[in-house]
PDB file of N, CA and C in Angstrom:
ATOM      1  N   MET B 181       0.793  -1.193   0.024  1.00 80.00           N
ATOM      2  CA  MET B 181       0.016  -0.010  -0.002  1.00 80.00           C
ATOM      3  C   MET B 181       0.865   1.262   0.028  1.00 80.00           C
ATOM      4  N   ILE B 182       1.992   1.191   0.653  1.00 89.00           N
ATOM      5  CA  ILE B 182       2.857   2.410   0.714  1.00 89.00           C
ATOM      6  C   ILE B 182       3.374   2.742  -0.662  1.00 89.00           C
ATOM      7  N   TRP B 183       3.592   1.729  -1.530  1.00 90.00           N
ATOM      8  CA  TRP B 183       4.097   2.008  -2.867  1.00 90.00           C
ATOM      9  C   TRP B 183       2.987   2.614  -3.754  1.00 90.00           C
ATOM     10  N   GLU B 184       1.766   2.197  -3.551  1.00 91.00           N
ATOM     11  CA  GLU B 184       0.663   2.768  -4.262  1.00 91.00           C
ATOM     12  C   GLU B 184       0.472   4.264  -3.897  1.00 91.00           C
ATOM     13  N   ALA B 185       0.631   4.503  -2.549  1.00 92.00           N
ATOM     14  CA  ALA B 185       0.495   5.854  -2.061  1.00 92.00           C
ATOM     15  C   ALA B 185       1.574   6.745  -2.629  1.00 92.00           C
ATOM     16  N   LEU B 186       2.829   6.235  -2.603  1.00 94.00           N
ATOM     17  CA  LEU B 186       3.972   6.998  -3.099  1.00 94.00           C
ATOM     18  C   LEU B 186       3.836   7.204  -4.627  1.00 94.00           C
ATOM     19  N   GLY B 187       3.380   6.152  -5.317  1.00 95.00           N
ATOM     20  CA  GLY B 187       3.143   6.298  -6.750  1.00 95.00           C
ATOM     21  C   GLY B 187       2.108   7.308  -7.087  1.00 95.00           C
ATOM     22  N   SER B 188       1.053   7.342  -6.267  1.00 95.00           N
ATOM     23  CA  SER B 188      -0.027   8.314  -6.465  1.00 95.00           C
ATOM     24  C   SER B 188       0.471   9.734  -6.253  1.00 95.00           C
ATOM     25  N   VAL B 189       1.320   9.937  -5.257  1.00 96.00           N
ATOM     26  CA  VAL B 189       1.844  11.286  -5.030  1.00 96.00           C
ATOM     27  C   VAL B 189       2.758  11.714  -6.171  1.00 96.00           C
ATOM     28  N   VAL B 190       3.627  10.843  -6.603  1.00 96.00           N
ATOM     29  CA  VAL B 190       4.529  11.177  -7.740  1.00 96.00           C
ATOM     30  C   VAL B 190       3.690  11.446  -9.030  1.00 96.00           C
ATOM     31  N   LEU B 191       2.675  10.624  -9.236  1.00 96.00           N
ATOM     32  CA  LEU B 191       1.805  10.826 -10.400  1.00 96.00           C
ATOM     33  C   LEU B 191       1.097  12.186 -10.277  1.00 96.00           C
ATOM     34  N   GLY B 192       0.634  12.521  -9.117  1.00 96.00           N
ATOM     35  CA  GLY B 192      -0.029  13.825  -8.884  1.00 96.00           C
ATOM     36  C   GLY B 192       0.898  15.002  -9.070  1.00 96.00           C
ATOM     37  N   LEU B 193       2.137  14.806  -8.697  1.00 96.00           N
ATOM     38  CA  LEU B 193       3.106  15.856  -8.896  1.00 96.00           C
ATOM     39  C   LEU B 193       3.424  16.059 -10.378  1.00 96.00           C
ATOM     40  N   ALA B 194       3.511  14.916 -11.127  1.00 97.00           N
ATOM     41  CA  ALA B 194       3.701  14.975 -12.537  1.00 97.00           C
ATOM     42  C   ALA B 194       2.503  15.686 -13.259  1.00 97.00           C
ATOM     43  N   VAL B 195       1.293  15.365 -12.841  1.00 96.00           N
ATOM     44  CA  VAL B 195       0.115  16.039 -13.378  1.00 96.00           C
ATOM     45  C   VAL B 195       0.134  17.537 -13.104  1.00 96.00           C
ATOM     46  N   ALA B 196       0.530  17.895 -11.897  1.00 95.00           N
ATOM     47  CA  ALA B 196       0.548  19.305 -11.513  1.00 95.00           C
ATOM     48  C   ALA B 196       1.655  20.021 -12.350  1.00 95.00           C
ATOM     49  N   TYR B 197       2.818  19.403 -12.530  1.00 96.00           N
ATOM     50  CA  TYR B 197       3.859  20.003 -13.314  1.00 96.00           C
ATOM     51  C   TYR B 197       3.408  20.180 -14.763  1.00 96.00           C
ATOM     52  N   ALA B 198       2.752  19.167 -15.290  1.00 95.00           N
ATOM     53  CA  ALA B 198       2.291  19.250 -16.708  1.00 95.00           C
ATOM     54  C   ALA B 198       1.238  20.375 -16.838  1.00 95.00           C
ATOM     55  N   ALA B 199       0.352  20.449 -15.876  1.00 93.00           N
ATOM     56  CA  ALA B 199      -0.693  21.516 -15.951  1.00 93.00           C
ATOM     57  C   ALA B 199      -0.077  22.899 -15.820  1.00 93.00           C
ATOM     58  N   ALA B 200       0.881  23.079 -14.896  1.00 92.00           N
ATOM     59  CA  ALA B 200       1.509  24.347 -14.748  1.00 92.00           C
ATOM     60  C   ALA B 200       2.390  24.684 -15.926  1.00 92.00           C
ATOM     61  N   ALA B 201       3.007  23.728 -16.571  1.00 93.00           N
ATOM     62  CA  ALA B 201       3.810  24.049 -17.724  1.00 93.00           C
ATOM     63  C   ALA B 201       2.956  24.339 -19.025  1.00 93.00           C
ATOM     64  N   ARG B 202       1.853  23.621 -19.089  1.00 92.00           N
ATOM     65  CA  ARG B 202       1.006  23.782 -20.328  1.00 92.00           C
ATOM     66  C   ARG B 202       0.120  24.983 -20.198  1.00 92.00           C
ATOM     67  N   LEU B 203      -0.344  25.345 -19.004  1.00 89.00           N
ATOM     68  CA  LEU B 203      -1.237  26.472 -18.841  1.00 89.00           C
ATOM     69  C   LEU B 203      -0.699  27.440 -17.793  1.00 89.00           C
ATOM     70  N   PRO B 204       0.449  28.119 -18.060  1.00 84.00           N
ATOM     71  CA  PRO B 204       1.082  28.885 -17.037  1.00 84.00           C
ATOM     72  C   PRO B 204       0.307  30.109 -16.546  1.00 84.00           C
ATOM     73  N   GLY B 205      -0.454  30.725 -17.416  1.00 84.00           N
ATOM     74  CA  GLY B 205      -1.230  31.961 -17.009  1.00 84.00           C
ATOM     75  C   GLY B 205      -2.615  31.649 -16.482  1.00 84.00           C
ATOM     76  N   ARG B 206      -3.055  30.432 -16.493  1.00 87.00           N
ATOM     77  CA  ARG B 206      -4.401  30.138 -16.116  1.00 87.00           C
ATOM     78  C   ARG B 206      -4.577  29.843 -14.646  1.00 87.00           C
ATOM     79  N   PHE B 207      -3.480  29.569 -13.906  1.00 88.00           N
ATOM     80  CA  PHE B 207      -3.542  29.298 -12.517  1.00 88.00           C
ATOM     81  C   PHE B 207      -3.161  30.540 -11.718  1.00 88.00           C
ATOM     82  N   PRO B 208      -3.982  30.911 -10.757  1.00 84.00           N
ATOM     83  CA  PRO B 208      -3.675  32.130  -9.968  1.00 84.00           C
ATOM     84  C   PRO B 208      -2.435  32.002  -9.054  1.00 84.00           C
ATOM     85  N   ASN B 209      -2.137  30.766  -8.631  1.00 88.00           N
ATOM     86  CA  ASN B 209      -1.008  30.565  -7.696  1.00 88.00           C
ATOM     87  C   ASN B 209      -0.338  29.244  -8.025  1.00 88.00           C
ATOM     88  N   GLN B 210       0.889  29.252  -8.427  1.00 90.00           N
ATOM     89  CA  GLN B 210       1.610  28.050  -8.838  1.00 90.00           C
ATOM     90  C   GLN B 210       1.849  27.147  -7.628  1.00 90.00           C
ATOM     91  N   ALA B 211       2.111  27.742  -6.455  1.00 93.00           N
ATOM     92  CA  ALA B 211       2.346  26.905  -5.244  1.00 93.00           C
ATOM     93  C   ALA B 211       1.048  26.117  -4.928  1.00 93.00           C
ATOM     94  N   LEU B 212      -0.081  26.664  -5.093  1.00 93.00           N
ATOM     95  CA  LEU B 212      -1.320  25.935  -4.863  1.00 93.00           C
ATOM     96  C   LEU B 212      -1.518  24.784  -5.816  1.00 93.00           C
ATOM     97  N   VAL B 213      -0.999  24.934  -7.071  1.00 94.00           N
ATOM     98  CA  VAL B 213      -1.106  23.894  -8.059  1.00 94.00           C
ATOM     99  C   VAL B 213      -0.215  22.705  -7.660  1.00 94.00           C
ATOM    100  N   PHE B 214       1.006  23.017  -7.231  1.00 95.00           N
ATOM    101  CA  PHE B 214       1.917  21.957  -6.827  1.00 95.00           C
ATOM    102  C   PHE B 214       1.606  21.312  -5.446  1.00 95.00           C
ATOM    103  N   ALA B 215       0.750  21.948  -4.660  1.00 95.00           N
ATOM    104  CA  ALA B 215       0.282  21.346  -3.443  1.00 95.00           C
ATOM    105  C   ALA B 215      -1.019  20.519  -3.727  1.00 95.00           C
ATOM    106  N   THR B 216      -1.885  21.009  -4.539  1.00 95.00           N
ATOM    107  CA  THR B 216      -3.168  20.339  -4.833  1.00 95.00           C
ATOM    108  C   THR B 216      -2.994  19.057  -5.598  1.00 95.00           C
ATOM    109  N   GLY B 217      -2.135  19.034  -6.620  1.00 95.00           N
ATOM    110  CA  GLY B 217      -1.925  17.864  -7.414  1.00 95.00           C
ATOM    111  C   GLY B 217      -1.577  16.580  -6.693  1.00 95.00           C
ATOM    112  N   PRO B 218      -0.462  16.617  -5.909  1.00 97.00           N
ATOM    113  CA  PRO B 218      -0.162  15.392  -5.134  1.00 97.00           C
ATOM    114  C   PRO B 218      -1.097  15.011  -4.086  1.00 97.00           C
ATOM    115  N   VAL B 219      -1.690  16.006  -3.348  1.00 97.00           N
ATOM    116  CA  VAL B 219      -2.629  15.697  -2.311  1.00 97.00           C
ATOM    117  C   VAL B 219      -3.924  15.098  -2.903  1.00 97.00           C
ATOM    118  N   ALA B 220      -4.380  15.641  -3.978  1.00 97.00           N
ATOM    119  CA  ALA B 220      -5.556  15.103  -4.648  1.00 97.00           C
ATOM    120  C   ALA B 220      -5.341  13.697  -5.137  1.00 97.00           C
ATOM    121  N   ALA B 221      -4.169  13.468  -5.706  1.00 97.00           N
ATOM    122  CA  ALA B 221      -3.860  12.081  -6.206  1.00 97.00           C
ATOM    123  C   ALA B 221      -3.729  11.094  -5.067  1.00 97.00           C
ATOM    124  N   LEU B 222      -3.169  11.539  -3.998  1.00 96.00           N
ATOM    125  CA  LEU B 222      -3.077  10.682  -2.810  1.00 96.00           C
ATOM    126  C   LEU B 222      -4.451  10.346  -2.268  1.00 96.00           C
ATOM    127  N   LEU B 223      -5.335  11.325  -2.171  1.00 96.00           N
ATOM    128  CA  LEU B 223      -6.686  11.097  -1.717  1.00 96.00           C
ATOM    129  C   LEU B 223      -7.414  10.171  -2.664  1.00 96.00           C
ATOM    130  N   GLY B 224      -7.300  10.421  -3.988  1.00 96.00           N
ATOM    131  CA  GLY B 224      -7.969   9.529  -4.962  1.00 96.00           C
ATOM    132  C   GLY B 224      -7.446   8.092  -4.868  1.00 96.00           C
ATOM    133  N   GLY B 225      -6.106   7.975  -4.680  1.00 95.00           N
ATOM    134  CA  GLY B 225      -5.505   6.621  -4.611  1.00 95.00           C
ATOM    135  C   GLY B 225      -5.943   5.855  -3.411  1.00 95.00           C
ATOM    136  N   ILE B 226      -6.044   6.573  -2.244  1.00 95.00           N
ATOM    137  CA  ILE B 226      -6.438   5.895  -1.004  1.00 95.00           C
ATOM    138  C   ILE B 226      -7.921   5.491  -1.069  1.00 95.00           C
ATOM    139  N   VAL B 227      -8.758   6.383  -1.548  1.00 96.00           N
ATOM    140  CA  VAL B 227     -10.179   6.044  -1.672  1.00 96.00           C
ATOM    141  C   VAL B 227     -10.374   4.864  -2.652  1.00 96.00           C
ATOM    142  N   THR B 228      -9.647   4.877  -3.767  1.00 95.00           N
ATOM    143  CA  THR B 228      -9.775   3.764  -4.705  1.00 95.00           C
ATOM    144  C   THR B 228      -9.244   2.489  -4.130  1.00 95.00           C
ATOM    145  N   ARG B 229      -8.219   2.513  -3.389  1.00 94.00           N
ATOM    146  CA  ARG B 229      -7.616   1.327  -2.741  1.00 94.00           C
ATOM    147  C   ARG B 229      -8.611   0.760  -1.728  1.00 94.00           C
ATOM    148  N   VAL B 230      -9.295   1.590  -0.982  1.00 95.00           N
ATOM    149  CA  VAL B 230     -10.276   1.150  -0.002  1.00 95.00           C
ATOM    150  C   VAL B 230     -11.483   0.526  -0.715  1.00 95.00           C
ATOM    151  N   VAL B 231     -11.875   1.120  -1.828  1.00 95.00           N
ATOM    152  CA  VAL B 231     -13.080   0.589  -2.551  1.00 95.00           C
ATOM    153  C   VAL B 231     -12.744  -0.708  -3.290  1.00 95.00           C
ATOM    154  N   LEU B 232     -11.694  -0.747  -4.008  1.00 94.00           N
ATOM    155  CA  LEU B 232     -11.346  -1.907  -4.794  1.00 94.00           C
ATOM    156  C   LEU B 232     -10.632  -3.013  -4.074  1.00 94.00           C
ATOM    157  N   GLY B 233      -9.885  -2.625  -3.023  1.00 92.00           N
ATOM    158  CA  GLY B 233      -9.101  -3.617  -2.340  1.00 92.00           C
ATOM    159  C   GLY B 233      -7.705  -3.766  -2.943  1.00 92.00           C
ATOM    160  N   PRO B 234      -6.875  -4.642  -2.371  1.00 91.00           N
ATOM    161  CA  PRO B 234      -5.547  -4.873  -2.881  1.00 91.00           C
ATOM    162  C   PRO B 234      -5.552  -5.610  -4.206  1.00 91.00           C
ATOM    163  N   GLY B 235      -4.468  -5.398  -5.012  1.00 90.00           N
ATOM    164  CA  GLY B 235      -4.372  -6.146  -6.267  1.00 90.00           C
ATOM    165  C   GLY B 235      -4.822  -5.373  -7.471  1.00 90.00           C
ATOM    166  N   HIS B 236      -5.206  -4.116  -7.336  1.00 93.00           N
ATOM    167  CA  HIS B 236      -5.641  -3.329  -8.446  1.00 93.00           C
ATOM    168  C   HIS B 236      -4.804  -2.045  -8.598  1.00 93.00           C
ATOM    169  N   THR B 237      -3.511  -2.265  -8.680  1.00 93.00           N
ATOM    170  CA  THR B 237      -2.586  -1.157  -8.708  1.00 93.00           C
ATOM    171  C   THR B 237      -2.757  -0.205  -9.847  1.00 93.00           C
ATOM    172  N   ALA B 238      -2.958  -0.809 -11.044  1.00 94.00           N
ATOM    173  CA  ALA B 238      -3.098   0.045 -12.246  1.00 94.00           C
ATOM    174  C   ALA B 238      -4.374   0.890 -12.140  1.00 94.00           C
ATOM    175  N   LEU B 239      -5.455   0.315 -11.738  1.00 95.00           N
ATOM    176  CA  LEU B 239      -6.694   1.089 -11.586  1.00 95.00           C
ATOM    177  C   LEU B 239      -6.564   2.127 -10.502  1.00 95.00           C
ATOM    178  N   THR B 240      -5.929   1.820  -9.452  1.00 94.00           N
ATOM    179  CA  THR B 240      -5.678   2.807  -8.368  1.00 94.00           C
ATOM    180  C   THR B 240      -4.901   4.002  -8.864  1.00 94.00           C
ATOM    181  N   LEU B 241      -3.876   3.783  -9.646  1.00 95.00           N
ATOM    182  CA  LEU B 241      -3.088   4.958 -10.174  1.00 95.00           C
ATOM    183  C   LEU B 241      -3.885   5.692 -11.240  1.00 95.00           C
ATOM    184  N   VAL B 242      -4.676   5.049 -12.005  1.00 96.00           N
ATOM    185  CA  VAL B 242      -5.539   5.732 -12.980  1.00 96.00           C
ATOM    186  C   VAL B 242      -6.532   6.654 -12.237  1.00 96.00           C
ATOM    187  N   ALA B 243      -7.155   6.110 -11.215  1.00 96.00           N
ATOM    188  CA  ALA B 243      -8.143   6.913 -10.436  1.00 96.00           C
ATOM    189  C   ALA B 243      -7.439   8.038  -9.724  1.00 96.00           C
ATOM    190  N   ALA B 244      -6.205   7.793  -9.260  1.00 96.00           N
ATOM    191  CA  ALA B 244      -5.461   8.901  -8.590  1.00 96.00           C
ATOM    192  C   ALA B 244      -5.196  10.015  -9.559  1.00 96.00           C
ATOM    193  N   ALA B 245      -4.771   9.670 -10.770  1.00 96.00           N
ATOM    194  CA  ALA B 245      -4.512  10.726 -11.771  1.00 96.00           C
ATOM    195  C   ALA B 245      -5.818  11.446 -12.109  1.00 96.00           C
ATOM    196  N   ALA B 246      -6.905  10.713 -12.194  1.00 96.00           N
ATOM    197  CA  ALA B 246      -8.197  11.330 -12.607  1.00 96.00           C
ATOM    198  C   ALA B 246      -8.684  12.319 -11.532  1.00 96.00           C
ATOM    199  N   VAL B 247      -8.522  11.935 -10.281  1.00 96.00           N
ATOM    200  CA  VAL B 247      -8.908  12.835  -9.158  1.00 96.00           C
ATOM    201  C   VAL B 247      -7.979  14.074  -9.167  1.00 96.00           C
ATOM    202  N   SER B 248      -6.705  13.868  -9.379  1.00 96.00           N
ATOM    203  CA  SER B 248      -5.797  14.995  -9.466  1.00 96.00           C
ATOM    204  C   SER B 248      -6.111  15.982 -10.589  1.00 96.00           C
ATOM    205  N   VAL B 249      -6.422  15.451 -11.761  1.00 96.00           N
ATOM    206  CA  VAL B 249      -6.806  16.328 -12.873  1.00 96.00           C
ATOM    207  C   VAL B 249      -8.113  17.056 -12.559  1.00 96.00           C
ATOM    208  N   ALA B 250      -9.028  16.343 -11.967  1.00 96.00           N
ATOM    209  CA  ALA B 250     -10.392  16.972 -11.684  1.00 96.00           C
ATOM    210  C   ALA B 250     -10.240  18.127 -10.677  1.00 96.00           C
ATOM    211  N   LEU B 251      -9.440  17.952  -9.623  1.00 96.00           N
ATOM    212  CA  LEU B 251      -9.265  19.008  -8.662  1.00 96.00           C
ATOM    213  C   LEU B 251      -8.412  20.123  -9.180  1.00 96.00           C
ATOM    214  N   LEU B 252      -7.431  19.814  -9.974  1.00 94.00           N
ATOM    215  CA  LEU B 252      -6.674  20.882 -10.574  1.00 94.00           C
ATOM    216  C   LEU B 252      -7.484  21.705 -11.564  1.00 94.00           C
ATOM    217  N   SER B 253      -8.464  21.094 -12.214  1.00 94.00           N
ATOM    218  CA  SER B 253      -9.301  21.837 -13.128  1.00 94.00           C
ATOM    219  C   SER B 253     -10.138  22.878 -12.427  1.00 94.00           C
ATOM    220  N   LEU B 254     -10.418  22.629 -11.132  1.00 93.00           N
ATOM    221  CA  LEU B 254     -11.216  23.568 -10.367  1.00 93.00           C
ATOM    222  C   LEU B 254     -10.395  24.837 -10.059  1.00 93.00           C
ATOM    223  N   LEU B 255      -9.068  24.786 -10.198  1.00 91.00           N
ATOM    224  CA  LEU B 255      -8.238  25.950  -9.887  1.00 91.00           C
ATOM    225  C   LEU B 255      -8.055  26.874 -11.080  1.00 91.00           C
ATOM    226  N   LEU B 256      -8.512  26.413 -12.238  1.00 89.00           N
ATOM    227  CA  LEU B 256      -8.331  27.257 -13.439  1.00 89.00           C
ATOM    228  C   LEU B 256      -9.069  28.568 -13.372  1.00 89.00           C
ATOM    229  N   SER B 257      -8.391  29.606 -13.806  1.00 82.00           N
ATOM    230  CA  SER B 257      -8.982  30.920 -13.769  1.00 82.00           C
ATOM    231  C   SER B 257      -9.585  31.257 -15.154  1.00 82.00           C
ATOM    232  N   GLU B 258     -10.720  31.931 -15.113  1.00 73.00           N
ATOM    233  CA  GLU B 258     -11.456  32.296 -16.377  1.00 73.00           C
ATOM    234  C   GLU B 258     -10.973  33.683 -16.917  1.00 73.00           C
ATOM    235  N   ASN B 259     -10.496  34.529 -16.041  1.00 60.00           N
ATOM    236  CA  ASN B 259     -10.161  35.943 -16.476  1.00 60.00           C
ATOM    237  C   ASN B 259      -8.700  35.998 -16.890  1.00 60.00           C
ATOM    238  N   VAL B 260      -8.513  35.412 -18.053  1.00 55.00           N
ATOM    239  CA  VAL B 260      -7.145  35.395 -18.627  1.00 55.00           C
ATOM    240  C   VAL B 260      -7.197  35.953 -20.032  1.00 55.00           C
ATOM    241  N   ARG B 261      -6.345  36.899 -20.360  1.00 55.00           N
ATOM    242  CA  ARG B 261      -6.261  37.465 -21.673  1.00 55.00           C
ATOM    243  C   ARG B 261      -5.210  36.632 -22.528  1.00 55.00           C
ATOM    244  N   SER B 262      -5.479  36.608 -23.787  1.00 54.00           N
ATOM    245  CA  SER B 262      -4.540  35.881 -24.673  1.00 54.00           C
ATOM    246  C   SER B 262      -3.197  36.563 -24.600  1.00 54.00           C
ATOM    247  N   PRO B 263      -2.058  35.863 -24.570  1.00 58.00           N
ATOM    248  CA  PRO B 263      -0.802  36.478 -24.412  1.00 58.00           C
ATOM    249  C   PRO B 263      -0.413  37.348 -25.572  1.00 58.00           C
ATOM    250  N   GLY B 264      -1.030  37.140 -26.746  1.00 58.00           N
ATOM    251  CA  GLY B 264      -0.637  37.967 -27.892  1.00 58.00           C
ATOM    252  C   GLY B 264      -1.380  39.345 -27.941  1.00 58.00           C
ATOM    253  N   LEU B 265      -2.385  39.544 -27.119  1.00 55.00           N
ATOM    254  CA  LEU B 265      -3.091  40.798 -27.134  1.00 55.00           C
ATOM    255  C   LEU B 265      -2.615  41.740 -26.017  1.00 55.00           C
ATOM    256  N   PRO B 266      -2.442  43.025 -26.395  1.00 57.00           N
ATOM    257  CA  PRO B 266      -2.075  43.991 -25.318  1.00 57.00           C
ATOM    258  C   PRO B 266      -3.297  44.178 -24.428  1.00 57.00           C
ATOM    259  N   PRO B 267      -3.080  44.748 -23.233  1.00 57.00           N
ATOM    260  CA  PRO B 267      -4.203  44.872 -22.264  1.00 57.00           C
ATOM    261  C   PRO B 267      -5.329  45.748 -22.766  1.00 57.00           C
ATOM    262  N   THR B 268      -5.066  46.698 -23.700  1.00 56.00           N
ATOM    263  CA  THR B 268      -6.159  47.579 -24.148  1.00 56.00           C
ATOM    264  C   THR B 268      -6.617  47.231 -25.534  1.00 56.00           C
ATOM    265  N   ALA B 269      -6.306  46.128 -26.071  1.00 56.00           N
ATOM    266  CA  ALA B 269      -6.670  45.757 -27.464  1.00 56.00           C
ATOM    267  C   ALA B 269      -8.181  45.538 -27.535  1.00 56.00           C
ATOM    268  N   ASP B 270      -8.760  45.931 -28.632  1.00 60.00           N
ATOM    269  CA  ASP B 270     -10.213  45.655 -28.887  1.00 60.00           C
ATOM    270  C   ASP B 270     -10.338  44.260 -29.451  1.00 60.00           C
ATOM    271  N   ILE B 271     -11.291  43.511 -28.862  1.00 65.00           N
ATOM    272  CA  ILE B 271     -11.558  42.198 -29.319  1.00 65.00           C
ATOM    273  C   ILE B 271     -12.752  42.278 -30.255  1.00 65.00           C
ATOM    274  N   PRO B 272     -12.573  41.743 -31.495  1.00 69.00           N
ATOM    275  CA  PRO B 272     -13.649  41.843 -32.443  1.00 69.00           C
ATOM    276  C   PRO B 272     -14.928  41.129 -31.898  1.00 69.00           C
ATOM    277  N   GLY B 273     -16.041  41.789 -32.168  1.00 69.00           N
ATOM    278  CA  GLY B 273     -17.317  41.229 -31.739  1.00 69.00           C
ATOM    279  C   GLY B 273     -17.777  41.596 -30.344  1.00 69.00           C
ATOM    280  N   THR B 274     -16.966  42.412 -29.649  1.00 66.00           N
ATOM    281  CA  THR B 274     -17.386  42.835 -28.287  1.00 66.00           C
ATOM    282  C   THR B 274     -17.596  44.340 -28.331  1.00 66.00           C
ATOM    283  N   PRO B 275     -18.507  44.823 -27.521  1.00 66.00           N
ATOM    284  CA  PRO B 275     -18.766  46.261 -27.495  1.00 66.00           C
ATOM    285  C   PRO B 275     -17.606  46.987 -26.814  1.00 66.00           C
ATOM    286  N   PRO B 276     -17.330  48.228 -27.214  1.00 63.00           N
ATOM    287  CA  PRO B 276     -16.265  48.993 -26.573  1.00 63.00           C
ATOM    288  C   PRO B 276     -16.613  49.308 -25.142  1.00 63.00           C
ATOM    289  N   VAL B 277     -15.544  49.368 -24.320  1.00 60.00           N
ATOM    290  CA  VAL B 277     -15.712  49.616 -22.930  1.00 60.00           C
ATOM    291  C   VAL B 277     -15.570  51.040 -22.603  1.00 60.00           C
TER     292      VAL B 277
END
């Protein structure tokens, strides 16, 4: 069980790193991303281990990754401008401010 828990934490850290690298401007706090990913994966791995029992390591790690992705998606910020647009650029199709 300790190896499944450790694997879940490492997998959650990898998911958090990938999310932070792929969407750098969408997360309000990078430290929160790197804390949420492993903790969510650990929680998902433990819950899956309790539900399925021993002997389902692959499913436990898949569920751990899924819980990590789901909780990290809750941290995504909506108020992000495209990096190519200046802060005062007019966006076509929107009324002027």
